[in-house]
Coordinates of C-alpha atoms in Angstrom, one line a residue:
Chain C
M17 CA 0.0 0.0 0.0
T18 CA 2.3 2.7 -1.2
A19 CA 1.6 5.7 -3.4
S20 CA 4.0 4.4 -6.1
Q21 CA 2.1 1.1 -6.3
P22 CA -0.9 2.3 -8.2
S23 CA -4.4 1.1 -8.2
S24 CA -6.7 -1.4 -8.0
S25 CA -6.8 -4.9 -6.7
A26 CA -10.2 -6.4 -7.0
E27 CA -11.1 -5.7 -3.3
D28 CA -10.5 -2.0 -4.0
V29 CA -13.3 -1.8 -6.5
P30 CA -16.3 -1.3 -4.2
R31 CA -14.3 1.2 -2.1
R32 CA -13.3 3.1 -5.2
R33 CA -16.9 3.3 -6.3
T34 CA -17.9 4.6 -2.9
A35 CA -15.2 7.3 -3.1
K36 CA -16.2 8.3 -6.6
L37 CA -19.9 8.6 -5.8
L38 CA -19.2 10.5 -2.6
S39 CA -17.0 12.9 -4.5
S40 CA -19.8 13.6 -7.0
A41 CA -22.3 14.1 -4.2
Q42 CA -24.1 17.4 -3.8
L43 CA -24.1 18.8 -0.3
G44 CA -27.9 18.5 -0.1
E45 CA -27.8 14.8 -0.8
L46 CA -25.4 14.3 2.1
T47 CA -27.2 16.5 4.6
S48 CA -30.6 15.0 3.9
A49 CA -29.1 11.5 4.4
W50 CA -27.5 12.6 7.6
E51 CA -30.8 13.8 8.9
K52 CA -32.3 10.4 8.1
L53 CA -29.6 8.6 10.1
P54 CA -31.3 7.1 13.1
Y55 CA -28.2 7.2 15.2
K56 CA -25.7 10.1 14.6
P57 CA -22.2 8.8 15.1
K58 CA -19.6 10.8 16.8
A59 CA -16.8 11.6 14.4
T60 CA -13.5 13.1 15.4
P61 CA -11.7 15.1 12.8
L62 CA -8.2 13.7 12.1
R63 CA -7.4 16.0 9.2
G64 CA -9.3 18.9 7.7
P65 CA -11.6 19.5 6.2
E66 CA -9.0 21.5 4.2
T67 CA -8.8 22.9 0.8
G68 CA -5.7 22.6 -1.4
L69 CA -4.7 22.0 -5.0
V70 CA -4.1 19.0 -7.2
M71 CA -1.9 19.5 -10.3
V72 CA -4.0 18.1 -13.2
R73 CA -1.9 16.3 -15.8
G74 CA -2.6 15.7 -19.5
R75 CA -0.6 13.7 -22.0
I76 CA 1.3 15.1 -25.0
G77 CA -0.8 14.3 -28.1
G78 CA -3.5 12.8 -25.9
G79 CA -1.6 9.6 -25.2
G80 CA 2.1 10.5 -24.9
A81 CA 4.3 11.7 -22.1
P82 CA 2.6 13.5 -19.2
F83 CA 2.6 17.3 -18.8
N84 CA 1.2 19.6 -16.2
L85 CA -2.0 21.2 -17.5
G86 CA -3.0 23.3 -14.5
E87 CA -4.3 23.0 -11.0
A88 CA -7.7 22.4 -9.6
T89 CA -9.1 23.1 -6.1
V90 CA -9.7 20.0 -4.0
T91 CA -11.2 19.7 -0.5
R92 CA -10.5 16.6 1.7
A93 CA -11.2 15.4 5.1
T94 CA -10.4 12.4 7.3
I95 CA -12.5 11.5 10.4
L96 CA -12.4 8.8 13.0
L97 CA -15.5 7.1 14.3
E98 CA -15.6 5.9 17.9
S99 CA -15.4 2.4 16.6
G100 CA -11.9 3.2 15.3
T101 CA -12.9 3.2 11.6
A102 CA -11.3 6.1 9.6
G103 CA -13.2 7.7 6.7
H104 CA -11.6 9.7 3.9
S105 CA -13.1 12.1 1.4
H106 CA -11.6 14.0 -1.6
A107 CA -13.5 16.1 -4.0
L108 CA -12.9 18.9 -6.5
G109 CA -14.1 22.3 -5.2
T110 CA -14.0 24.1 -1.9
D111 CA -17.0 22.7 0.0
K112 CA -15.8 21.8 3.5
S113 CA -19.2 20.8 4.8
K114 CA -19.5 18.3 2.0
A115 CA -16.0 16.9 2.6
K116 CA -16.7 16.3 6.3
L117 CA -20.0 14.5 5.7
A118 CA -18.5 12.5 2.8
A119 CA -15.7 11.3 5.1
I120 CA -18.2 10.3 7.8
F121 CA -20.3 8.4 5.2
D122 CA -17.1 6.7 3.9
A123 CA -16.4 5.4 7.4
L124 CA -20.1 4.4 7.9
W125 CA -19.9 2.5 4.5
Q126 CA -17.0 0.4 5.9
E127 CA -19.0 -0.6 9.0
E128 CA -21.3 -3.6 8.5
E129 CA -24.3 -2.2 10.3
T130 CA -24.5 1.0 8.4
R131 CA -23.2 -0.1 4.9
S132 CA -26.7 -0.8 3.5
F133 CA -28.0 2.6 4.8
V134 CA -25.2 4.4 3.0
E135 CA -25.8 2.3 -0.1
E136 CA -29.5 2.8 -0.2
E137 CA -29.8 6.4 1.0
I138 CA -26.7 7.9 -0.6
L139 CA -24.8 5.9 -3.1
K140 CA -27.7 4.6 -5.2
P141 CA -29.5 7.9 -5.4
I142 CA -26.3 9.7 -6.4
E143 CA -25.6 6.9 -9.0
R144 CA -29.1 7.3 -10.4
R145 CA -28.8 11.1 -10.6
V146 CA -25.3 11.0 -12.3
T147 CA -26.5 8.3 -14.8
A148 CA -29.6 10.3 -15.7
E149 CA -27.5 13.5 -16.1
D150 CA -25.0 11.7 -18.3
R151 CA -27.8 10.1 -20.3
R152 CA -29.5 13.4 -20.9
Q153 CA -26.3 15.1 -21.9
A154 CA -25.4 12.2 -24.3
E155 CA -28.8 12.4 -25.9
E156 CA -28.7 16.2 -26.3
T157 CA -25.2 15.9 -27.9
A158 CA -26.3 13.1 -30.2
A159 CA -29.1 15.3 -31.6
T160 CA -26.3 17.6 -33.0
R161 CA -24.6 14.8 -34.9
V162 CA -24.4 15.5 -38.6
D163 CA -26.1 13.0 -40.9
F164 CA -24.4 13.5 -44.2
F165 CA -26.2 12.7 -47.4
T166 CA -24.9 13.0 -51.0
M167 CA -26.6 15.0 -53.7
V168 CA -26.4 13.4 -57.1
R169 CA -26.3 16.1 -59.8
G170 CA -26.6 16.0 -63.6
D171 CA -27.3 13.1 -66.0
D172 CA -26.1 9.6 -65.3
Chain A
M26 CA 15.0 53.7 -8.8
Y27 CA 12.2 53.3 -6.2
V28 CA 11.6 55.8 -3.4
A29 CA 8.8 55.5 -0.8
V30 CA 6.1 58.0 -1.5
K31 CA 3.7 58.8 1.4
G32 CA 0.5 60.7 1.6
G33 CA -1.8 58.7 -0.7
E34 CA -3.7 56.7 1.9
A35 CA -6.9 58.7 2.1
A36 CA -7.1 59.0 -1.7
I37 CA -6.5 55.3 -2.1
N38 CA -9.2 54.4 0.4
A39 CA -11.7 56.7 -1.3
A40 CA -10.7 55.3 -4.7
H41 CA -11.4 51.7 -3.5
R42 CA -14.7 52.8 -2.0
L43 CA -15.6 54.4 -5.4
L44 CA -14.5 51.2 -7.2
A45 CA -16.9 49.2 -5.0
D46 CA -19.7 51.6 -5.8
R47 CA -19.0 51.5 -9.6
R48 CA -18.8 47.7 -9.5
R49 CA -22.2 47.5 -7.9
G50 CA -23.6 50.0 -10.4
E51 CA -27.1 51.3 -10.4
R52 CA -28.6 50.1 -7.1
S53 CA -32.2 49.7 -8.5
L54 CA -30.9 46.8 -10.6
P55 CA -30.5 43.4 -9.1
S56 CA -27.0 42.4 -8.2
V57 CA -25.5 39.6 -10.4
T58 CA -24.9 36.4 -8.6
I59 CA -22.0 34.0 -8.8
D60 CA -24.3 31.2 -10.0
Q61 CA -25.6 33.5 -12.8
I62 CA -22.1 34.2 -13.9
V63 CA -21.2 30.5 -13.8
E64 CA -24.3 29.6 -15.8
Q65 CA -24.7 32.5 -18.2
L66 CA -21.2 33.8 -18.7
A67 CA -19.7 30.3 -18.8
L68 CA -17.1 31.0 -21.5
A69 CA -15.7 34.0 -19.6
V70 CA -15.4 31.8 -16.5
D71 CA -13.7 29.1 -18.6
R72 CA -11.2 31.6 -20.0
V73 CA -10.3 32.8 -16.5
M74 CA -9.8 29.2 -15.2
A75 CA -7.6 28.3 -18.2
E76 CA -5.3 31.3 -18.0
A77 CA -5.2 31.4 -14.2
S78 CA -4.3 27.8 -14.5
L79 CA -6.8 26.9 -11.7
Y80 CA -10.0 24.9 -12.3
D81 CA -12.7 26.2 -10.0
R82 CA -15.8 27.6 -11.7
A83 CA -17.2 29.3 -8.5
L84 CA -13.9 31.1 -7.7
A85 CA -13.4 32.1 -11.3
A86 CA -16.9 33.6 -11.4
L87 CA -16.2 35.4 -8.2
A88 CA -13.0 36.8 -9.8
V89 CA -15.0 37.9 -12.9
R90 CA -17.5 39.7 -10.6
Q91 CA -14.8 41.3 -8.5
S92 CA -12.9 42.5 -11.5
R93 CA -16.1 44.0 -13.1
G94 CA -15.6 41.7 -16.1
D95 CA -11.9 42.6 -16.7
L96 CA -10.8 39.1 -17.5
I97 CA -7.0 39.7 -17.1
E98 CA -7.7 41.2 -13.7
A99 CA -9.8 38.2 -12.8
I100 CA -7.0 35.9 -14.0
F101 CA -4.6 37.8 -11.8
L102 CA -6.9 37.5 -8.7
L103 CA -7.3 33.7 -9.2
R104 CA -3.5 33.3 -9.7
A105 CA -2.9 35.2 -6.5
Y106 CA -5.5 33.0 -4.6
R107 CA -3.8 29.8 -5.8
T108 CA -0.6 30.8 -4.1
T109 CA -2.4 30.7 -0.7
L110 CA -3.2 27.0 -1.0
P111 CA -1.0 23.9 -0.3
R112 CA -0.6 21.3 -3.1
F113 CA -2.0 17.9 -2.1
G114 CA -0.6 16.0 -5.1
T115 CA -0.6 15.4 -8.8
S116 CA -3.4 13.7 -10.7
V117 CA -3.1 10.6 -12.8
P118 CA -2.9 12.0 -16.4
V119 CA -6.5 12.6 -17.7
D120 CA -7.6 10.3 -20.5
T121 CA -9.2 12.3 -23.2
A122 CA -10.0 9.1 -25.2
R123 CA -12.6 8.4 -22.5
M124 CA -14.1 11.8 -22.5
A125 CA -17.8 12.3 -22.1
I126 CA -18.2 14.1 -25.5
E127 CA -20.1 17.3 -25.8
R128 CA -18.6 18.3 -29.1
R129 CA -16.4 16.5 -31.5
I130 CA -15.5 17.5 -35.1
S131 CA -12.8 16.6 -37.6
A132 CA -11.9 18.6 -40.7
T133 CA -9.9 15.7 -42.1
Y134 CA -12.4 12.8 -42.1
K135 CA -16.1 13.3 -42.9
D136 CA -17.2 9.8 -41.8
L137 CA -15.3 8.9 -38.7
P138 CA -16.4 6.5 -36.0
G139 CA -18.8 8.4 -33.7
G140 CA -19.5 11.0 -36.4
Q141 CA -19.3 14.7 -36.4
V142 CA -21.0 16.1 -33.4
L143 CA -21.5 19.8 -33.3
G144 CA -22.6 20.4 -29.7
P145 CA -23.3 23.9 -28.4
T146 CA -21.3 25.8 -31.1
F147 CA -21.4 29.4 -32.4
D148 CA -20.4 28.0 -35.8
Y149 CA -23.1 28.4 -38.5
T150 CA -24.8 31.1 -36.5
H151 CA -25.3 34.2 -38.6
R152 CA -23.5 36.5 -36.2
L153 CA -26.5 38.8 -36.2
L154 CA -27.5 40.4 -32.9
D155 CA -30.5 38.6 -31.5
P156 CA -33.1 41.0 -30.2
S157 CA -35.0 38.2 -28.5
L158 CA -32.2 38.1 -26.0
L159 CA -33.2 41.6 -24.9
R160 CA -36.2 40.0 -23.2
Q161 CA -36.1 37.2 -20.6
D162 CA -37.8 34.7 -22.9
D163 CA -38.2 31.1 -22.2
V164 CA -35.7 29.0 -24.2
E165 CA -36.6 25.8 -25.9
E166 CA -35.3 22.5 -24.3
P167 CA -32.6 21.0 -26.4
A168 CA -33.5 18.3 -29.0
R169 CA -32.6 14.7 -28.0
K170 CA -31.6 11.6 -29.9
E171 CA -30.4 8.1 -29.1
P172 CA -26.6 8.2 -28.6
L173 CA -24.3 6.0 -30.7
P174 CA -22.8 3.2 -28.6
G175 CA -19.1 3.0 -27.8
T176 CA -16.4 5.6 -27.3
M177 CA -15.2 7.9 -30.0
T178 CA -11.8 6.9 -31.5
R179 CA -9.2 9.7 -31.6
V180 CA -8.6 10.8 -35.2
S181 CA -4.8 10.6 -34.6
D182 CA -5.3 6.8 -33.8
I183 CA -7.0 6.3 -37.2
L184 CA -4.1 7.8 -39.1
A185 CA -1.5 6.1 -36.9
G186 CA -2.6 2.7 -38.3
E187 CA -1.0 3.5 -41.6
G188 CA 2.2 4.9 -40.1
L189 CA 1.7 8.1 -42.0
I190 CA 1.5 10.3 -38.9
E191 CA 3.9 10.6 -36.0
E192 CA 3.0 9.1 -32.6
D193 CA 1.9 11.0 -29.5
G194 CA 4.9 12.9 -28.2
S195 CA 7.1 10.9 -25.9
L196 CA 9.8 12.0 -23.4
P197 CA 12.3 9.8 -21.7
D198 CA 10.6 7.7 -19.0
D199 CA 12.9 8.7 -16.2
R200 CA 12.2 12.4 -16.8
P201 CA 9.4 13.7 -14.6
A202 CA 7.0 16.3 -16.2
G203 CA 8.5 19.7 -15.6
D204 CA 6.4 22.3 -13.6
L205 CA 6.7 26.0 -14.3
T206 CA 5.1 26.8 -11.0
R207 CA 8.0 25.1 -9.1
E208 CA 11.1 25.7 -11.2
P209 CA 12.4 28.9 -12.9
M210 CA 12.1 29.1 -16.6
E211 CA 15.1 28.0 -18.6
F212 CA 15.6 27.8 -22.3
P213 CA 15.6 25.6 -24.3
M214 CA 12.7 23.8 -22.5
G215 CA 11.0 20.5 -23.1
R216 CA 7.7 20.1 -24.9
D217 CA 6.0 19.3 -21.6
L218 CA 6.9 22.6 -20.0
R219 CA 6.1 24.5 -23.3
L220 CA 2.6 22.9 -23.2
Q221 CA 2.1 23.9 -19.6
A222 CA 3.1 27.5 -20.5
L223 CA 0.8 27.5 -23.6
A224 CA -2.1 26.0 -21.7
R225 CA -2.0 29.0 -19.3
G226 CA -0.9 31.5 -22.0
D227 CA -3.0 34.5 -23.2
E228 CA -5.6 33.5 -25.7
G229 CA -5.2 36.7 -27.7
F230 CA -1.4 36.3 -27.9
L231 CA -1.6 32.7 -29.0
L232 CA -4.3 33.4 -31.5
A233 CA -2.1 36.1 -33.1
L234 CA 0.9 33.8 -33.2
G235 CA -1.1 31.0 -34.6
Y236 CA -2.6 33.3 -37.3
S237 CA 1.0 34.5 -38.1
T238 CA 2.0 30.9 -39.0
Q239 CA -1.0 30.7 -41.4
R240 CA 0.0 34.0 -43.0
G241 CA 3.5 32.7 -43.8
F242 CA 5.6 33.5 -40.8
G243 CA 6.6 29.9 -40.0
R244 CA 4.0 28.2 -42.2
N245 CA 3.2 24.6 -41.1
H246 CA 0.3 23.5 -43.3
P247 CA -2.3 22.7 -40.6
F248 CA -5.5 20.6 -40.7
V249 CA -7.8 20.2 -37.7
G250 CA -7.5 16.5 -37.2
E251 CA -9.9 16.7 -34.4
I252 CA -11.4 19.0 -31.8
R253 CA -13.2 17.5 -28.8
I254 CA -14.9 19.1 -25.8
G255 CA -16.2 17.3 -22.8
E256 CA -15.7 16.1 -19.3
V257 CA -12.8 13.9 -18.2
E258 CA -12.3 12.2 -14.8
V259 CA -9.6 13.5 -12.5
E260 CA -8.0 10.8 -10.3
M261 CA -5.3 11.1 -7.7
E262 CA -3.3 8.4 -5.9
V263 CA -4.1 8.6 -2.2
P264 CA -1.4 7.0 0.0
E265 CA -3.8 6.3 2.9
L266 CA -6.0 4.3 0.6
G267 CA -3.4 2.7 -1.7
F268 CA -5.3 3.4 -4.9
A269 CA -6.3 6.3 -7.1
V270 CA -9.6 7.9 -6.1
S271 CA -11.8 10.0 -8.4
L272 CA -11.9 13.6 -7.4
G273 CA -14.7 14.5 -9.8
R274 CA -14.8 15.6 -13.5
I275 CA -13.5 18.6 -15.3
Q276 CA -14.4 20.0 -18.7
V277 CA -11.5 20.3 -21.2
T278 CA -11.1 21.2 -24.9
E279 CA -8.6 19.2 -26.9
C280 CA -7.3 20.0 -30.4
Q281 CA -5.2 17.6 -32.5
M282 CA -3.7 19.7 -35.3
V283 CA -2.3 17.5 -38.2
N284 CA 0.4 19.2 -40.2
Q285 CA 1.7 18.3 -43.6
F286 CA 5.5 17.7 -43.5
K287 CA 7.8 17.2 -46.5
G288 CA 10.5 15.6 -44.4
S289 CA 13.9 16.8 -43.3
A290 CA 17.3 15.5 -42.5
K291 CA 15.8 14.4 -39.1
A292 CA 12.4 13.0 -40.1
P293 CA 10.8 11.2 -43.0
P294 CA 7.8 12.7 -45.0
Q295 CA 4.8 12.2 -42.8
F296 CA 2.1 14.1 -41.0
T297 CA 3.4 15.8 -37.8
R298 CA 1.2 17.1 -35.0
G299 CA 0.5 20.0 -32.8
Y300 CA -1.4 19.5 -29.6
G301 CA -3.7 21.8 -27.6
L302 CA -5.4 21.0 -24.3
V303 CA -7.3 23.7 -22.3
F304 CA -9.5 23.9 -19.2
G305 CA -13.2 24.5 -20.0
Q306 CA -14.8 25.1 -23.4
S307 CA -12.2 27.1 -25.3
E308 CA -11.9 26.0 -28.9
R309 CA -10.1 29.1 -30.3
K310 CA -7.5 28.8 -27.5
A311 CA -7.0 25.0 -28.0
M312 CA -6.6 25.5 -31.8
S313 CA -4.1 28.4 -31.4
M314 CA -2.2 26.4 -28.8
S315 CA -1.8 23.5 -31.2
L316 CA -0.6 25.7 -34.0
V317 CA 2.0 27.3 -31.8
D318 CA 3.0 24.0 -30.2
R319 CA 3.7 22.7 -33.7
A320 CA 5.6 25.9 -34.7
L321 CA 7.8 25.6 -31.6
R322 CA 8.8 22.1 -32.7
A323 CA 10.7 23.5 -35.7
E324 CA 14.1 22.8 -34.4
E325 CA 13.2 19.3 -33.2
L326 CA 12.0 18.5 -36.8
G327 CA 15.0 20.1 -38.5
E328 CA 13.1 23.1 -39.9
D329 CA 14.6 26.6 -40.3
V330 CA 13.7 28.9 -37.4
T331 CA 12.7 32.1 -39.1
A332 CA 9.5 33.4 -37.6
P333 CA 8.4 34.7 -34.2
A334 CA 6.0 31.8 -33.6
Q335 CA 9.0 29.4 -33.9
D336 CA 11.1 31.3 -31.3
E337 CA 10.7 29.4 -28.0
E338 CA 12.1 32.1 -25.8
F339 CA 10.1 34.8 -27.5
V340 CA 6.8 32.9 -27.3
I341 CA 7.0 31.4 -23.9
S342 CA 8.5 34.5 -22.2
H343 CA 5.6 36.7 -23.5
A344 CA 2.6 34.3 -23.3
D345 CA 1.7 34.9 -19.7
N346 CA -0.7 37.8 -19.4
V347 CA -0.3 38.2 -15.6
Q348 CA 3.4 38.7 -16.0
A349 CA 2.9 40.9 -19.1
T350 CA 0.3 43.1 -17.4
G351 CA 2.4 43.4 -14.3
F352 CA 5.4 44.8 -16.2
V353 CA 3.4 47.0 -18.6
E354 CA 1.2 48.4 -15.8
H355 CA 4.0 49.0 -13.4
L356 CA 4.9 52.0 -15.6
K357 CA 2.0 53.9 -14.1
L358 CA 3.5 53.7 -10.6
P359 CA 5.4 56.7 -9.3
H360 CA 8.7 57.1 -11.2
Y361 CA 9.1 60.7 -9.9
V362 CA 12.8 60.4 -9.1
D363 CA 13.8 58.5 -12.3
F364 CA 12.0 61.1 -14.2
Q365 CA 13.6 64.0 -12.4
A366 CA 17.0 62.5 -13.2
E367 CA 16.1 62.1 -16.8
L368 CA 14.8 65.7 -16.9
A369 CA 18.1 67.0 -15.5
L370 CA 20.0 64.9 -18.1
V371 CA 17.9 66.2 -21.0
R372 CA 18.4 69.8 -19.7
K373 CA 22.1 69.3 -19.5
M374 CA 22.3 67.8 -23.0
R375 CA 20.3 70.7 -24.4
S376 CA 22.5 73.3 -22.7
D377 CA 25.6 71.6 -23.9
I378 CA 24.3 71.7 -27.5
E379 CA 23.3 75.3 -27.1
A380 CA 26.7 76.2 -25.7
A381 CA 28.5 74.3 -28.6
K382 CA 26.2 76.1 -31.1
S383 CA 27.0 79.6 -29.7
E384 CA 30.7 78.7 -29.7
V385 CA 30.6 77.7 -33.4
A386 CA 28.5 80.8 -34.2
G387 CA 31.0 83.0 -32.3
A388 CA 33.9 81.5 -34.2
E389 CA 32.2 82.0 -37.5
A390 CA 31.4 85.6 -36.6
N391 CA 35.1 86.2 -35.7
S392 CA 36.3 84.7 -39.0
A393 CA 33.8 86.8 -41.0
E394 CA 35.1 90.0 -39.3
Q395 CA 38.6 89.3 -40.4

């Protein structure tokens, strides 16, 4: 588990999905789920929430050597539940309330008793929203695709 | 020479108060909100993000509002803000082949996999002012159609099959990508650093340089192989987790310029390429960037360096509009002492010339008398 040993063994896949969906959450989605939580866990902040930068890289020609394109704001948080489970969150932007809640839900997702709550009340609704938005955008874009036809002129 | 000048404080305070008033404008009109700027002046926001080299729509919109729409001032504000933040890390390089496409066109292939998709373009509009926008009319919902399955192949990959086009630019593996924000600029620089500088460079400057290559100053016979606009995923390795997490998506514009090339001592006849990648929707900038990227590869490809757009030091040193505006605008700061010195010098030169003239005149008069 070092930074230079990148990505994903099979067991990381569900955790990566959780992190991805939590990063695309809207604050409202997280606060309304928090209100629905029957038992509000105590979460101790270990780091942040704090805002910083990530240097976004591209590749020369699209697939060549990496180069630094420019930075983006990122806000992250790490919390610790009383059970000892740590939760992390990272998302583009500067929303600290979102980062804190996302870290708590990341931790709750790792705990057996609360995993299905996080799945049903947060992850699935976000997944549905993102899929619907992507679908709409793809359909709107597809409507602007050019259908070429050839005009035949003169005698044959 | 700089000398501290005191006494402006009250005037400066009043000037800033006046600025705040003029920025707000007529009080009976509603104040423009950050969300409105993000949604309705989206391309101004994109330009600020690209040239500030910081992707954050809300902050860029705030900068646009604070600067009263002066985009270079807004870019300056956002650049200054970024220096206050720590850097958490570096992203995994974004994969533009897996972009969620909002626009994709090619000027080299009519029928390419995925087709020509126009997206929200100004192209083919008549450039006539639209009086309907004077009113707050409801706007039609966009048309929809079933999307084609599969991802859109990059045009450069299609040509690459035949070996007629050079590959994506590579650099030695052991060489980490250079970072202009961390190391001082040195020439000659690698293509990675040049692309970073161009990506944050002034759109107007790059547009003019790109145009100059088309007009014959470093001609490089370009075709738009492909322009694509859309969202790409940004991922970062997180040591605590041991894998790359998604941070979210950003919108980028990519331009693959394909350039005819007759070959040289260093390279066979083939199509060469210029590359443009810019934050947000910014087609003009991405195209200009790819023209200039290609022009700056003259030496690498064994071409004669004859034109401004091919001169790396000239282009890269002058592309940054925050640096440029800083140096140009510093001229308006007090230079009272410098100017007094110059004034004394000019007076002395004048009086020396006058003295020399009267000496000559005196000598002439003397010789005439004799």
